[in-house]
Amino acid sequence: MLKPRYSIFSLARNAMNYHKDWERAWRSPSPKAEYDAVIVGAGGHGLATAYYLAKNHKMTNIAVVEKGWLGGGNTGRNTTIIRSNYLQDPSIAIYELARTLYEGLSQELNYNVMFSPRGVLMLCQTQHELRAFQRTAHANRLAGLDCRMITPAEVKEIVPIINDDPNCRYPILGAYYQPRGGTGRHDAVAWGYARGADDMGVDIIQNCEVTGIQRDGNQVMGLETSRGVIKTKKVGVVTAGNVSTVMDMAGVRMPIESLCLQALVSEPIKPVIDCVVMANTVHGYMSQSDKGELVIGGGTDPYNNYSQRGSFASLEHTITALIETFPIISRLRMLRHWGGIVDMTGDRSPIIGKTPVDGLYVNCGWGTGGFKAIPGSGWVFADTLANDRPHKIAEAFSMERFTEGRFIDESVAAAVAH
Amino acid sequence: MLLVTCPVCHASGDETDFHFGGQAHVARPATSNPEGISDEQQREYLFTRINPKGLHFERVRCDRGCGKWFHAARDTMTMEFKAFYGITELPPDHVIKQAKGAWAEYFTMRMKKQK
Ligand SMILES: Cc1cc2nc3c(=O)[nH]c(=O)nc-3n(C[C@H](O)[C@H](O)[C@H](O)COP(=O)(O)OP(=O)(O)OC[C@H]3O[C@@H](n4cnc5c(N)ncnc54)[C@H](O)[C@@H]3O)c2cc1C
Ligand SMILES: [Zn+2]
C-alpha cells in the first residue's frame, strides 16, 4: 500500500503532465465500528501521535477523528517559531527532543516541512529581562543546548533593521540567541504526518466531531461522533483550545482556560530579516516567510474566547511594539490576520499523560507555543498511550502536578511564550 | 472590541478601559478553614477552571472608571454580554437559567445554600 515517494523526479514527471496525476496524499475513509485506539483532534500533535503509534509501536488499527479539516486548528494558524531554550529541565527535554526530530523530519516523512534553522533571537530590553535570560542561558548550558547571550552590536549585525537607539523607551541591552532554532511550514507538518500515518494504515476521519465519551464504570468504551459511535478502549484527547469541552464529556475538569491568540502577515517585500526576533517585554515578534511576508504575532487577548476571532486592541498593541522595534515596517500594509483558540495552563507548560478515567489520555495545554513541540510531543504521547504509563519525558507533565504543587513554571521565563 | 458597562458607576467603555480577571465566583477555601484544606481543594481553587464554550461568568475591573471589581455574564462564542452585576451578587435569575454544565451545577449549589 506504500505510496510513491516524492522526489525531484516525481516532480519533473508530474510537471510534464500539468500536475494532473498527483496521487491523493491520504484516503478519506469512513469510520470502522471499532479501533484499538482513537485520537481526537487532527492537529499536529494528534497526527504526530498517530504516526508514532503506527511507526514506533506498530499500532495500525487506529483512527484520528477531526471535527473540521486536518490542520485547521492552531497547527494551521501559528507563526511557526521553533526553539528549545526553555528554563526548566522537563521543558528543555521535550522541546529539544522535538527540535532534534524537526532536523530530520522532511527526510523521515518524505515531505518537505521546510524546517529552517535560521536562528531565534530573544531581545533583552530591560535589566530584569537581561538577567532572566542570563539565568535561562546558564540552565540551558548545563543541559547542553547550543545557545548564547549576544551583545547589542551582534544583534545589530544579525538584524540590521532593528532599532538600536540607546535612548528609546526599551533599548536593546543584548539578546539570547539559539542559532539552531527557526521556523517550519506549519501546514506541511500536519500534512506530512497525515500522509505518513495514512500510509501505515491509520484512518484519518475528517468532518467527524466527537460529541460524547462512552464509559463502562471507569473504563472508556467508545466515542459518540457526528458520524456514529466508534468503539475503542483507548482515547487520546488532543484538541487544544477545545480540550475542556471534550474532557467535560468524560466528567474531567481541566486546569485550562481557552483564549484567543492572533497573528498577521504583511504584504510581501524583499528579504529584510533572516532570523526570528522575539521582543517579550513589548509583546511582539516577527520573522519573514519565504514568500516575503512579515509574520507577526504577540500576546493573547485577555478573556476566554472560543470564536477564533480576536480583538483589535491586542493587534494594535503588538503592532505598536514592533514599529518601535523595526521602524521600517511602519508603512507596510497588512494582508491577513486571524486568531486561534489556545489552551492555557497556570504554569504555561503542557499536560501530557493519563487521566482519572481508564483508557483516557490527554495531551494539551500547549497554549501559545506548541508548534515547536509537535514531533517530540507525538513521540512521547504515543509511547504513553501504547504502554499505558507515562514516557520518561512525559512524566513531569502529568496533570497531578497541579495537585502536588510541582509546577513547570515557564510563565516567568517568557512573557510571550511562543 | 467588546463594549462594557460598569454596574457600579454606570460608565460604558470599550474593553481597553476594563481589566479582565478570569472566572467569577471562585471562593478561597482556606479563608474559612485554613487547616482543613486538602491538596485537591487547593488545586480546584488555584487552577481548575470552568472553561465553557457558551455562557460564562467572569470578573471585570472598571480600570479607568471607578476602579471597582464587578461581574459579567458573557457568551464565549458570540461574545455577547448577558448581564453586568455587582461583585457580591449572583447573576439575574433569567441568566442563571441559561447556565449549562459546571455553571448550572454551581448556581444550583449556591441557591441551596441560600435557602
Ligand atoms: C496565532 C498563533 C500563533 C502561534 N505561534 C506559535 C509559534 O510561533 N510557535 C509555536 O511553537 N507555537 C505557536 N502557537 C501554538 C501552536 O499553534 C499550538 O500549540 C499547536 O498548534 C497545537 O497543536 P494541536 O495539535 O494540539 O492543536 P490544533 O492544531 O488546534 O488541533 C486540535 C484539533 O482538534 C479538533 N477538535 C476540537 N474539538 C473536537 C471535537 N469535539 N471532535 C473532533 N475534533 C475536535 C480541532 O478542530 C483541531 O483541528 C501559536 C498559536 C496561535 C493561535
Ligand atoms: Zn465603574
PDB file of N, CA, C and O in Angstrom, chain B residues 77-107:
ATOM      1  N   MET B  77     -18.725  32.331  22.703  1.00  0.00           N
ATOM      2  CA  MET B  77     -18.779  32.036  21.276  1.00  0.00           C
ATOM      3  C   MET B  77     -19.246  33.276  20.495  1.00  0.00           C
ATOM      4  O   MET B  77     -18.654  33.655  19.495  1.00  0.00           O
ATOM      5  N   THR B  78     -20.312  33.910  21.001  1.00  0.00           N
ATOM      6  CA  THR B  78     -20.846  35.085  20.295  1.00  0.00           C
ATOM      7  C   THR B  78     -20.273  36.384  20.853  1.00  0.00           C
ATOM      8  O   THR B  78     -20.439  37.444  20.259  1.00  0.00           O
ATOM      9  N   MET B  79     -19.626  36.320  22.033  1.00  0.00           N
ATOM     10  CA  MET B  79     -19.056  37.478  22.725  1.00  0.00           C
ATOM     11  C   MET B  79     -20.110  38.413  23.299  1.00  0.00           C
ATOM     12  O   MET B  79     -19.800  39.490  23.782  1.00  0.00           O
ATOM     13  N   GLU B  80     -21.380  37.986  23.242  1.00  0.00           N
ATOM     14  CA  GLU B  80     -22.450  38.865  23.717  1.00  0.00           C
ATOM     15  C   GLU B  80     -22.514  38.873  25.246  1.00  0.00           C
ATOM     16  O   GLU B  80     -22.469  37.816  25.882  1.00  0.00           O
ATOM     17  N   PHE B  81     -22.582  40.075  25.840  1.00  0.00           N
ATOM     18  CA  PHE B  81     -22.774  40.173  27.283  1.00  0.00           C
ATOM     19  C   PHE B  81     -24.246  39.956  27.617  1.00  0.00           C
ATOM     20  O   PHE B  81     -25.133  40.544  26.995  1.00  0.00           O
ATOM     21  N   LYS B  82     -24.511  39.127  28.634  1.00  0.00           N
ATOM     22  CA  LYS B  82     -25.887  38.867  29.046  1.00  0.00           C
ATOM     23  C   LYS B  82     -26.246  39.688  30.275  1.00  0.00           C
ATOM     24  O   LYS B  82     -27.417  39.926  30.540  1.00  0.00           O
ATOM     25  N   ALA B  83     -25.250  40.052  31.081  1.00  0.00           N
ATOM     26  CA  ALA B  83     -25.522  40.847  32.282  1.00  0.00           C
ATOM     27  C   ALA B  83     -24.224  41.378  32.874  1.00  0.00           C
ATOM     28  O   ALA B  83     -23.156  40.776  32.698  1.00  0.00           O
ATOM     29  N   PHE B  84     -24.306  42.531  33.550  1.00  0.00           N
ATOM     30  CA  PHE B  84     -23.239  43.005  34.421  1.00  0.00           C
ATOM     31  C   PHE B  84     -23.844  43.088  35.813  1.00  0.00           C
ATOM     32  O   PHE B  84     -24.948  43.608  35.978  1.00  0.00           O
ATOM     33  N   TYR B  85     -23.153  42.579  36.823  1.00  0.00           N
ATOM     34  CA  TYR B  85     -23.738  42.607  38.169  1.00  0.00           C
ATOM     35  C   TYR B  85     -22.643  42.766  39.210  1.00  0.00           C
ATOM     36  O   TYR B  85     -21.453  42.536  38.943  1.00  0.00           O
ATOM     37  N   GLY B  86     -23.052  43.123  40.407  1.00  0.00           N
ATOM     38  CA  GLY B  86     -22.107  43.510  41.456  1.00  0.00           C
ATOM     39  C   GLY B  86     -21.212  42.369  41.926  1.00  0.00           C
ATOM     40  O   GLY B  86     -21.528  41.195  41.725  1.00  0.00           O
ATOM     41  N   ILE B  87     -20.124  42.716  42.573  1.00  0.00           N
ATOM     42  CA  ILE B  87     -19.114  41.728  42.948  1.00  0.00           C
ATOM     43  C   ILE B  87     -19.614  40.783  44.047  1.00  0.00           C
ATOM     44  O   ILE B  87     -19.142  39.665  44.173  1.00  0.00           O
ATOM     45  N   THR B  88     -20.599  41.223  44.845  1.00  0.00           N
ATOM     46  CA  THR B  88     -21.135  40.334  45.887  1.00  0.00           C
ATOM     47  C   THR B  88     -22.432  39.665  45.442  1.00  0.00           C
ATOM     48  O   THR B  88     -23.043  38.927  46.198  1.00  0.00           O
ATOM     49  N   GLU B  89     -22.847  39.943  44.217  1.00  0.00           N
ATOM     50  CA  GLU B  89     -24.157  39.448  43.759  1.00  0.00           C
ATOM     51  C   GLU B  89     -24.069  38.198  42.906  1.00  0.00           C
ATOM     52  O   GLU B  89     -23.003  37.852  42.400  1.00  0.00           O
ATOM     53  N   LEU B  90     -25.214  37.539  42.742  1.00  0.00           N
ATOM     54  CA  LEU B  90     -25.351  36.470  41.752  1.00  0.00           C
ATOM     55  C   LEU B  90     -25.962  37.089  40.495  1.00  0.00           C
ATOM     56  O   LEU B  90     -26.590  38.145  40.563  1.00  0.00           O
ATOM     57  N   PRO B  91     -25.826  36.436  39.367  1.00  0.00           N
ATOM     58  CA  PRO B  91     -26.420  36.975  38.135  1.00  0.00           C
ATOM     59  C   PRO B  91     -27.949  37.021  38.238  1.00  0.00           C
ATOM     60  O   PRO B  91     -28.518  36.308  39.063  1.00  0.00           O
ATOM     61  N   PRO B  92     -28.614  37.813  37.397  1.00  0.00           N
ATOM     62  CA  PRO B  92     -30.078  37.832  37.381  1.00  0.00           C
ATOM     63  C   PRO B  92     -30.632  36.429  37.094  1.00  0.00           C
ATOM     64  O   PRO B  92     -29.997  35.650  36.380  1.00  0.00           O
ATOM     65  N   ASP B  93     -31.805  36.137  37.643  1.00  0.00           N
ATOM     66  CA  ASP B  93     -32.389  34.794  37.521  1.00  0.00           C
ATOM     67  C   ASP B  93     -32.484  34.280  36.088  1.00  0.00           C
ATOM     68  O   ASP B  93     -32.159  33.129  35.807  1.00  0.00           O
ATOM     69  N   HIS B  94     -32.909  35.157  35.172  1.00  0.00           N
ATOM     70  CA  HIS B  94     -33.104  34.660  33.795  1.00  0.00           C
ATOM     71  C   HIS B  94     -31.771  34.262  33.162  1.00  0.00           C
ATOM     72  O   HIS B  94     -31.729  33.414  32.275  1.00  0.00           O
ATOM     73  N   VAL B  95     -30.668  34.844  33.630  1.00  0.00           N
ATOM     74  CA  VAL B  95     -29.355  34.453  33.095  1.00  0.00           C
ATOM     75  C   VAL B  95     -28.897  33.142  33.745  1.00  0.00           C
ATOM     76  O   VAL B  95     -28.364  32.251  33.077  1.00  0.00           O
ATOM     77  N   ILE B  96     -29.130  33.024  35.057  1.00  0.00           N
ATOM     78  CA  ILE B  96     -28.783  31.770  35.741  1.00  0.00           C
ATOM     79  C   ILE B  96     -29.464  30.592  35.049  1.00  0.00           C
ATOM     80  O   ILE B  96     -28.862  29.530  34.867  1.00  0.00           O
ATOM     81  N   LYS B  97     -30.717  30.805  34.629  1.00  0.00           N
ATOM     82  CA  LYS B  97     -31.470  29.723  33.970  1.00  0.00           C
ATOM     83  C   LYS B  97     -30.802  29.249  32.684  1.00  0.00           C
ATOM     84  O   LYS B  97     -30.959  28.103  32.277  1.00  0.00           O
ATOM     85  N   GLN B  98     -30.041  30.155  32.039  1.00  0.00           N
ATOM     86  CA  GLN B  98     -29.384  29.763  30.781  1.00  0.00           C
ATOM     87  C   GLN B  98     -28.066  29.022  30.996  1.00  0.00           C
ATOM     88  O   GLN B  98     -27.476  28.504  30.055  1.00  0.00           O
ATOM     89  N   ALA B  99     -27.586  29.022  32.259  1.00  0.00           N
ATOM     90  CA  ALA B  99     -26.288  28.401  32.524  1.00  0.00           C
ATOM     91  C   ALA B  99     -26.345  26.901  32.286  1.00  0.00           C
ATOM     92  O   ALA B  99     -27.361  26.258  32.551  1.00  0.00           O
ATOM     93  N   LYS B 100     -25.208  26.341  31.783  1.00  0.00           N
ATOM     94  CA  LYS B 100     -25.161  24.904  31.490  1.00  0.00           C
ATOM     95  C   LYS B 100     -23.973  24.269  32.211  1.00  0.00           C
ATOM     96  O   LYS B 100     -23.069  24.959  32.687  1.00  0.00           O
ATOM     97  N   GLY B 101     -23.982  22.952  32.275  1.00  0.00           N
ATOM     98  CA  GLY B 101     -22.839  22.191  32.764  1.00  0.00           C
ATOM     99  C   GLY B 101     -22.385  22.610  34.153  1.00  0.00           C
ATOM    100  O   GLY B 101     -23.190  22.722  35.081  1.00  0.00           O
ATOM    101  N   ALA B 102     -21.082  22.856  34.276  1.00  0.00           N
ATOM    102  CA  ALA B 102     -20.495  23.159  35.584  1.00  0.00           C
ATOM    103  C   ALA B 102     -21.095  24.420  36.200  1.00  0.00           C
ATOM    104  O   ALA B 102     -21.267  24.505  37.413  1.00  0.00           O
ATOM    105  N   TRP B 103     -21.449  25.390  35.356  1.00  0.00           N
ATOM    106  CA  TRP B 103     -22.042  26.613  35.894  1.00  0.00           C
ATOM    107  C   TRP B 103     -23.434  26.355  36.444  1.00  0.00           C
ATOM    108  O   TRP B 103     -23.809  26.875  37.496  1.00  0.00           O
ATOM    109  N   ALA B 104     -24.216  25.536  35.751  1.00  0.00           N
ATOM    110  CA  ALA B 104     -25.559  25.197  36.240  1.00  0.00           C
ATOM    111  C   ALA B 104     -25.442  24.511  37.601  1.00  0.00           C
ATOM    112  O   ALA B 104     -26.171  24.838  38.543  1.00  0.00           O
ATOM    113  N   GLU B 105     -24.486  23.561  37.701  1.00  0.00           N
ATOM    114  CA  GLU B 105     -24.266  22.868  38.981  1.00  0.00           C
ATOM    115  C   GLU B 105     -23.906  23.864  40.079  1.00  0.00           C
ATOM    116  O   GLU B 105     -24.411  23.787  41.192  1.00  0.00           O
ATOM    117  N   TYR B 106     -23.032  24.785  39.743  1.00  0.00           N
ATOM    118  CA  TYR B 106     -22.578  25.753  40.741  1.00  0.00           C
ATOM    119  C   TYR B 106     -23.738  26.596  41.272  1.00  0.00           C
ATOM    120  O   TYR B 106     -23.903  26.758  42.481  1.00  0.00           O
ATOM    121  N   PHE B 107     -24.554  27.115  40.358  1.00  0.00           N
ATOM    122  CA  PHE B 107     -25.635  28.002  40.804  1.00  0.00           C
ATOM    123  C   PHE B 107     -26.696  27.223  41.592  1.00  0.00           C
ATOM    124  O   PHE B 107     -27.267  27.739  42.551  1.00  0.00           O
TER     125      PHE B 107
END
